[in-house]
């Protein structure tokens, strides 16, 4: 079965940076997207990035655009999320998820919606001074 494991969460000061990683195992298909989401108490789960396994195309919502960067290392089955200029509003549990696709297509915003086929357990990011 597919397993996703996030790592890299922790405590960081406002304005600081943090890099999260998601390692995937057991993927049966080449065509999928890896998405990052976050959820804080009292809020809905929010997509923060998507990346296509086929062409590497990405999508970011306005809330993180210009601050977050997602990248992939296909050889290591790893997707990373580089987060810069962090604020307390970025405090949340961050999850990675995978959505299977029937064919390779460029990333689309809807792929960042929380409708994944597989989920990781999450890693906590706390931005505080």
JSON list of C-alpha atoms in Angstrom, two decimals:
[
{"chain": "A", "resi": 1, "resn": "UNK", "atom": "CA", "xyz": [0.00, 0.00, 0.00]},
{"chain": "A", "resi": 2, "resn": "UNK", "atom": "CA", "xyz": [0.99, 3.60, -0.47]},
{"chain": "A", "resi": 3, "resn": "UNK", "atom": "CA", "xyz": [2.51, 5.23, 2.58]},
{"chain": "A", "resi": 4, "resn": "UNK", "atom": "CA", "xyz": [3.35, 8.90, 3.04]},
{"chain": "A", "resi": 5, "resn": "UNK", "atom": "CA", "xyz": [5.57, 10.19, 5.82]},
{"chain": "A", "resi": 6, "resn": "UNK", "atom": "CA", "xyz": [6.02, 13.88, 6.51]},
{"chain": "A", "resi": 7, "resn": "UNK", "atom": "CA", "xyz": [8.92, 15.34, 8.42]},
{"chain": "A", "resi": 8, "resn": "UNK", "atom": "CA", "xyz": [10.58, 18.68, 9.12]},
{"chain": "A", "resi": 9, "resn": "UNK", "atom": "CA", "xyz": [7.99, 20.35, 11.30]},
{"chain": "A", "resi": 10, "resn": "UNK", "atom": "CA", "xyz": [8.94, 22.23, 14.41]},
{"chain": "A", "resi": 11, "resn": "UNK", "atom": "CA", "xyz": [9.16, 25.62, 16.05]},
{"chain": "A", "resi": 12, "resn": "UNK", "atom": "CA", "xyz": [10.39, 28.59, 14.05]},
{"chain": "A", "resi": 13, "resn": "UNK", "atom": "CA", "xyz": [10.41, 32.32, 14.72]},
{"chain": "A", "resi": 14, "resn": "UNK", "atom": "CA", "xyz": [8.37, 34.75, 12.62]},
{"chain": "A", "resi": 15, "resn": "UNK", "atom": "CA", "xyz": [10.26, 35.61, 9.47]},
{"chain": "A", "resi": 16, "resn": "UNK", "atom": "CA", "xyz": [12.12, 32.34, 9.58]},
{"chain": "A", "resi": 17, "resn": "UNK", "atom": "CA", "xyz": [12.17, 29.41, 7.21]},
{"chain": "A", "resi": 18, "resn": "UNK", "atom": "CA", "xyz": [11.40, 25.74, 7.39]},
{"chain": "A", "resi": 19, "resn": "UNK", "atom": "CA", "xyz": [11.60, 22.85, 4.96]},
{"chain": "A", "resi": 20, "resn": "UNK", "atom": "CA", "xyz": [9.13, 19.99, 5.07]},
{"chain": "A", "resi": 21, "resn": "UNK", "atom": "CA", "xyz": [9.59, 16.66, 3.34]},
{"chain": "A", "resi": 22, "resn": "UNK", "atom": "CA", "xyz": [7.15, 13.99, 2.26]},
{"chain": "A", "resi": 23, "resn": "UNK", "atom": "CA", "xyz": [8.53, 10.56, 1.43]},
{"chain": "A", "resi": 24, "resn": "UNK", "atom": "CA", "xyz": [6.26, 8.27, -0.53]},
{"chain": "A", "resi": 25, "resn": "UNK", "atom": "CA", "xyz": [6.51, 4.51, -0.83]},
{"chain": "A", "resi": 26, "resn": "UNK", "atom": "CA", "xyz": [4.49, 1.90, -2.65]},
{"chain": "A", "resi": 27, "resn": "UNK", "atom": "CA", "xyz": [3.30, 4.14, -5.48]},
{"chain": "A", "resi": 28, "resn": "UNK", "atom": "CA", "xyz": [1.90, 1.91, -8.23]},
{"chain": "A", "resi": 29, "resn": "UNK", "atom": "CA", "xyz": [1.50, 4.61, -10.88]},
{"chain": "A", "resi": 30, "resn": "UNK", "atom": "CA", "xyz": [3.62, 7.31, -12.42]},
{"chain": "A", "resi": 31, "resn": "UNK", "atom": "CA", "xyz": [0.76, 9.74, -12.94]},
{"chain": "A", "resi": 32, "resn": "UNK", "atom": "CA", "xyz": [-0.20, 11.53, -9.76]},
{"chain": "A", "resi": 33, "resn": "UNK", "atom": "CA", "xyz": [0.03, 14.83, -7.96]},
{"chain": "A", "resi": 34, "resn": "UNK", "atom": "CA", "xyz": [1.52, 15.43, -4.55]},
{"chain": "A", "resi": 35, "resn": "UNK", "atom": "CA", "xyz": [-0.21, 18.15, -2.58]},
{"chain": "A", "resi": 36, "resn": "UNK", "atom": "CA", "xyz": [0.53, 19.89, 0.70]},
{"chain": "A", "resi": 37, "resn": "UNK", "atom": "CA", "xyz": [-2.27, 20.98, 3.00]},
{"chain": "A", "resi": 38, "resn": "UNK", "atom": "CA", "xyz": [-2.46, 22.62, 6.37]},
{"chain": "A", "resi": 39, "resn": "UNK", "atom": "CA", "xyz": [-5.06, 22.79, 9.08]},
{"chain": "A", "resi": 40, "resn": "UNK", "atom": "CA", "xyz": [-5.19, 24.85, 12.25]},
{"chain": "A", "resi": 41, "resn": "UNK", "atom": "CA", "xyz": [-7.81, 24.73, 14.99]},
{"chain": "A", "resi": 42, "resn": "UNK", "atom": "CA", "xyz": [-11.14, 26.13, 13.89]},
{"chain": "A", "resi": 43, "resn": "UNK", "atom": "CA", "xyz": [-10.19, 26.30, 10.23]},
{"chain": "A", "resi": 44, "resn": "UNK", "atom": "CA", "xyz": [-10.80, 24.12, 7.21]},
{"chain": "A", "resi": 45, "resn": "UNK", "atom": "CA", "xyz": [-8.00, 22.15, 5.68]},
{"chain": "A", "resi": 46, "resn": "UNK", "atom": "CA", "xyz": [-6.28, 24.42, 3.17]},
{"chain": "A", "resi": 47, "resn": "UNK", "atom": "CA", "xyz": [-4.22, 23.43, 0.18]},
{"chain": "A", "resi": 48, "resn": "UNK", "atom": "CA", "xyz": [-0.85, 25.19, -0.02]},
{"chain": "A", "resi": 49, "resn": "UNK", "atom": "CA", "xyz": [0.83, 23.56, -3.00]},
{"chain": "A", "resi": 50, "resn": "UNK", "atom": "CA", "xyz": [0.59, 20.90, -5.67]},
{"chain": "A", "resi": 51, "resn": "UNK", "atom": "CA", "xyz": [3.18, 19.38, -7.95]},
{"chain": "A", "resi": 52, "resn": "UNK", "atom": "CA", "xyz": [2.78, 16.96, -10.82]},
{"chain": "A", "resi": 53, "resn": "UNK", "atom": "CA", "xyz": [4.88, 13.81, -10.86]},
{"chain": "A", "resi": 54, "resn": "UNK", "atom": "CA", "xyz": [4.91, 13.80, -14.66]},
{"chain": "A", "resi": 55, "resn": "UNK", "atom": "CA", "xyz": [5.99, 17.29, -15.71]},
{"chain": "A", "resi": 56, "resn": "UNK", "atom": "CA", "xyz": [6.80, 19.02, -12.41]},
{"chain": "A", "resi": 57, "resn": "UNK", "atom": "CA", "xyz": [4.23, 21.76, -12.90]},
{"chain": "A", "resi": 58, "resn": "UNK", "atom": "CA", "xyz": [3.12, 23.46, -9.70]},
{"chain": "A", "resi": 59, "resn": "UNK", "atom": "CA", "xyz": [0.30, 25.48, -8.22]},
{"chain": "A", "resi": 60, "resn": "UNK", "atom": "CA", "xyz": [0.17, 27.76, -5.19]},
{"chain": "A", "resi": 61, "resn": "UNK", "atom": "CA", "xyz": [-2.76, 29.62, -3.68]},
{"chain": "A", "resi": 62, "resn": "UNK", "atom": "CA", "xyz": [-2.44, 33.34, -3.08]},
{"chain": "A", "resi": 63, "resn": "UNK", "atom": "CA", "xyz": [-2.00, 32.82, 0.65]},
{"chain": "A", "resi": 64, "resn": "UNK", "atom": "CA", "xyz": [1.47, 31.32, 0.17]},
{"chain": "A", "resi": 65, "resn": "UNK", "atom": "CA", "xyz": [2.49, 32.37, -3.33]},
{"chain": "A", "resi": 66, "resn": "UNK", "atom": "CA", "xyz": [5.95, 33.87, -3.33]},
{"chain": "A", "resi": 67, "resn": "UNK", "atom": "CA", "xyz": [6.81, 32.41, 0.08]},
{"chain": "A", "resi": 68, "resn": "UNK", "atom": "CA", "xyz": [6.41, 28.66, -0.37]},
{"chain": "A", "resi": 69, "resn": "UNK", "atom": "CA", "xyz": [8.15, 26.54, -2.98]},
{"chain": "A", "resi": 70, "resn": "UNK", "atom": "CA", "xyz": [7.46, 22.88, -3.67]},
{"chain": "A", "resi": 71, "resn": "UNK", "atom": "CA", "xyz": [10.01, 20.64, -5.34]},
{"chain": "A", "resi": 72, "resn": "UNK", "atom": "CA", "xyz": [10.39, 16.98, -6.14]},
{"chain": "A", "resi": 73, "resn": "UNK", "atom": "CA", "xyz": [13.11, 14.37, -6.18]},
{"chain": "A", "resi": 74, "resn": "UNK", "atom": "CA", "xyz": [11.69, 11.49, -8.16]},
{"chain": "A", "resi": 75, "resn": "UNK", "atom": "CA", "xyz": [14.71, 9.29, -7.54]},
{"chain": "A", "resi": 76, "resn": "UNK", "atom": "CA", "xyz": [14.10, 9.50, -3.80]},
{"chain": "A", "resi": 77, "resn": "UNK", "atom": "CA", "xyz": [10.29, 9.58, -4.06]},
{"chain": "A", "resi": 78, "resn": "UNK", "atom": "CA", "xyz": [10.40, 12.76, -2.03]},
{"chain": "A", "resi": 79, "resn": "UNK", "atom": "CA", "xyz": [8.57, 16.06, -2.28]},
{"chain": "A", "resi": 80, "resn": "UNK", "atom": "CA", "xyz": [9.75, 19.04, -0.27]},
{"chain": "A", "resi": 81, "resn": "UNK", "atom": "CA", "xyz": [8.03, 22.24, 0.75]},
{"chain": "A", "resi": 82, "resn": "UNK", "atom": "CA", "xyz": [10.32, 25.19, 1.39]},
{"chain": "A", "resi": 83, "resn": "UNK", "atom": "CA", "xyz": [8.55, 27.78, 3.52]},
{"chain": "A", "resi": 84, "resn": "UNK", "atom": "CA", "xyz": [10.02, 31.26, 3.87]},
{"chain": "A", "resi": 85, "resn": "UNK", "atom": "CA", "xyz": [8.94, 34.46, 5.60]},
{"chain": "A", "resi": 86, "resn": "UNK", "atom": "CA", "xyz": [6.79, 32.51, 7.99]},
{"chain": "A", "resi": 87, "resn": "UNK", "atom": "CA", "xyz": [4.19, 34.24, 10.13]},
{"chain": "A", "resi": 88, "resn": "UNK", "atom": "CA", "xyz": [2.11, 33.02, 13.08]},
{"chain": "A", "resi": 89, "resn": "UNK", "atom": "CA", "xyz": [-0.77, 32.54, 10.63]},
{"chain": "A", "resi": 90, "resn": "UNK", "atom": "CA", "xyz": [1.24, 29.73, 9.06]},
{"chain": "A", "resi": 91, "resn": "UNK", "atom": "CA", "xyz": [1.03, 27.73, 12.28]},
{"chain": "A", "resi": 92, "resn": "UNK", "atom": "CA", "xyz": [-0.78, 24.49, 11.49]},
{"chain": "A", "resi": 93, "resn": "UNK", "atom": "CA", "xyz": [-0.45, 20.78, 11.04]},
{"chain": "A", "resi": 94, "resn": "UNK", "atom": "CA", "xyz": [0.88, 20.23, 7.54]},
{"chain": "A", "resi": 95, "resn": "UNK", "atom": "CA", "xyz": [-0.16, 17.14, 5.59]},
{"chain": "A", "resi": 96, "resn": "UNK", "atom": "CA", "xyz": [0.94, 15.71, 2.30]},
{"chain": "A", "resi": 97, "resn": "UNK", "atom": "CA", "xyz": [-1.41, 13.80, 0.07]},
{"chain": "A", "resi": 98, "resn": "UNK", "atom": "CA", "xyz": [-1.39, 12.01, -3.26]},
{"chain": "A", "resi": 99, "resn": "UNK", "atom": "CA", "xyz": [-4.09, 12.02, -5.87]},
{"chain": "A", "resi": 100, "resn": "UNK", "atom": "CA", "xyz": [-3.94, 9.48, -8.67]},
{"chain": "A", "resi": 101, "resn": "UNK", "atom": "CA", "xyz": [-4.45, 10.59, -12.24]},
{"chain": "A", "resi": 102, "resn": "UNK", "atom": "CA", "xyz": [-5.46, 8.54, -15.25]},
{"chain": "A", "resi": 103, "resn": "UNK", "atom": "CA", "xyz": [-2.91, 10.24, -17.46]},
{"chain": "A", "resi": 104, "resn": "UNK", "atom": "CA", "xyz": [-0.13, 12.82, -17.21]},
{"chain": "A", "resi": 105, "resn": "UNK", "atom": "CA", "xyz": [-1.59, 16.31, -17.26]},
{"chain": "A", "resi": 106, "resn": "UNK", "atom": "CA", "xyz": [-0.35, 19.73, -16.13]},
{"chain": "A", "resi": 107, "resn": "UNK", "atom": "CA", "xyz": [-1.26, 20.71, -12.61]},
{"chain": "A", "resi": 108, "resn": "UNK", "atom": "CA", "xyz": [-4.66, 22.29, -12.08]},
{"chain": "A", "resi": 109, "resn": "UNK", "atom": "CA", "xyz": [-5.87, 24.27, -9.05]},
{"chain": "A", "resi": 110, "resn": "UNK", "atom": "CA", "xyz": [-8.50, 21.69, -8.20]},
{"chain": "A", "resi": 111, "resn": "UNK", "atom": "CA", "xyz": [-5.73, 19.18, -7.46]},
{"chain": "A", "resi": 112, "resn": "UNK", "atom": "CA", "xyz": [-4.88, 21.22, -4.36]},
{"chain": "A", "resi": 113, "resn": "UNK", "atom": "CA", "xyz": [-8.31, 20.58, -2.90]},
{"chain": "A", "resi": 114, "resn": "UNK", "atom": "CA", "xyz": [-8.38, 18.08, -0.02]},
{"chain": "A", "resi": 115, "resn": "UNK", "atom": "CA", "xyz": [-9.62, 15.17, -2.08]},
{"chain": "A", "resi": 116, "resn": "UNK", "atom": "CA", "xyz": [-6.62, 12.90, -1.94]},
{"chain": "A", "resi": 117, "resn": "UNK", "atom": "CA", "xyz": [-6.37, 9.16, -2.42]},
{"chain": "A", "resi": 118, "resn": "UNK", "atom": "CA", "xyz": [-3.65, 8.85, 0.22]},
{"chain": "A", "resi": 119, "resn": "UNK", "atom": "CA", "xyz": [-2.71, 10.95, 3.23]},
{"chain": "A", "resi": 120, "resn": "UNK", "atom": "CA", "xyz": [0.22, 11.29, 5.55]},
{"chain": "A", "resi": 121, "resn": "UNK", "atom": "CA", "xyz": [-0.16, 11.68, 9.30]},
{"chain": "A", "resi": 122, "resn": "UNK", "atom": "CA", "xyz": [0.94, 15.31, 9.33]},
{"chain": "A", "resi": 123, "resn": "UNK", "atom": "CA", "xyz": [3.73, 17.34, 10.90]},
{"chain": "A", "resi": 124, "resn": "UNK", "atom": "CA", "xyz": [3.22, 20.32, 13.18]},
{"chain": "A", "resi": 125, "resn": "UNK", "atom": "CA", "xyz": [4.63, 23.71, 12.27]},
{"chain": "A", "resi": 126, "resn": "UNK", "atom": "CA", "xyz": [4.57, 26.37, 14.97]},
{"chain": "A", "resi": 127, "resn": "UNK", "atom": "CA", "xyz": [5.58, 29.94, 14.14]},
{"chain": "A", "resi": 128, "resn": "UNK", "atom": "CA", "xyz": [6.06, 31.91, 17.32]},
{"chain": "A", "resi": 129, "resn": "UNK", "atom": "CA", "xyz": [8.51, 34.22, 19.02]}
]
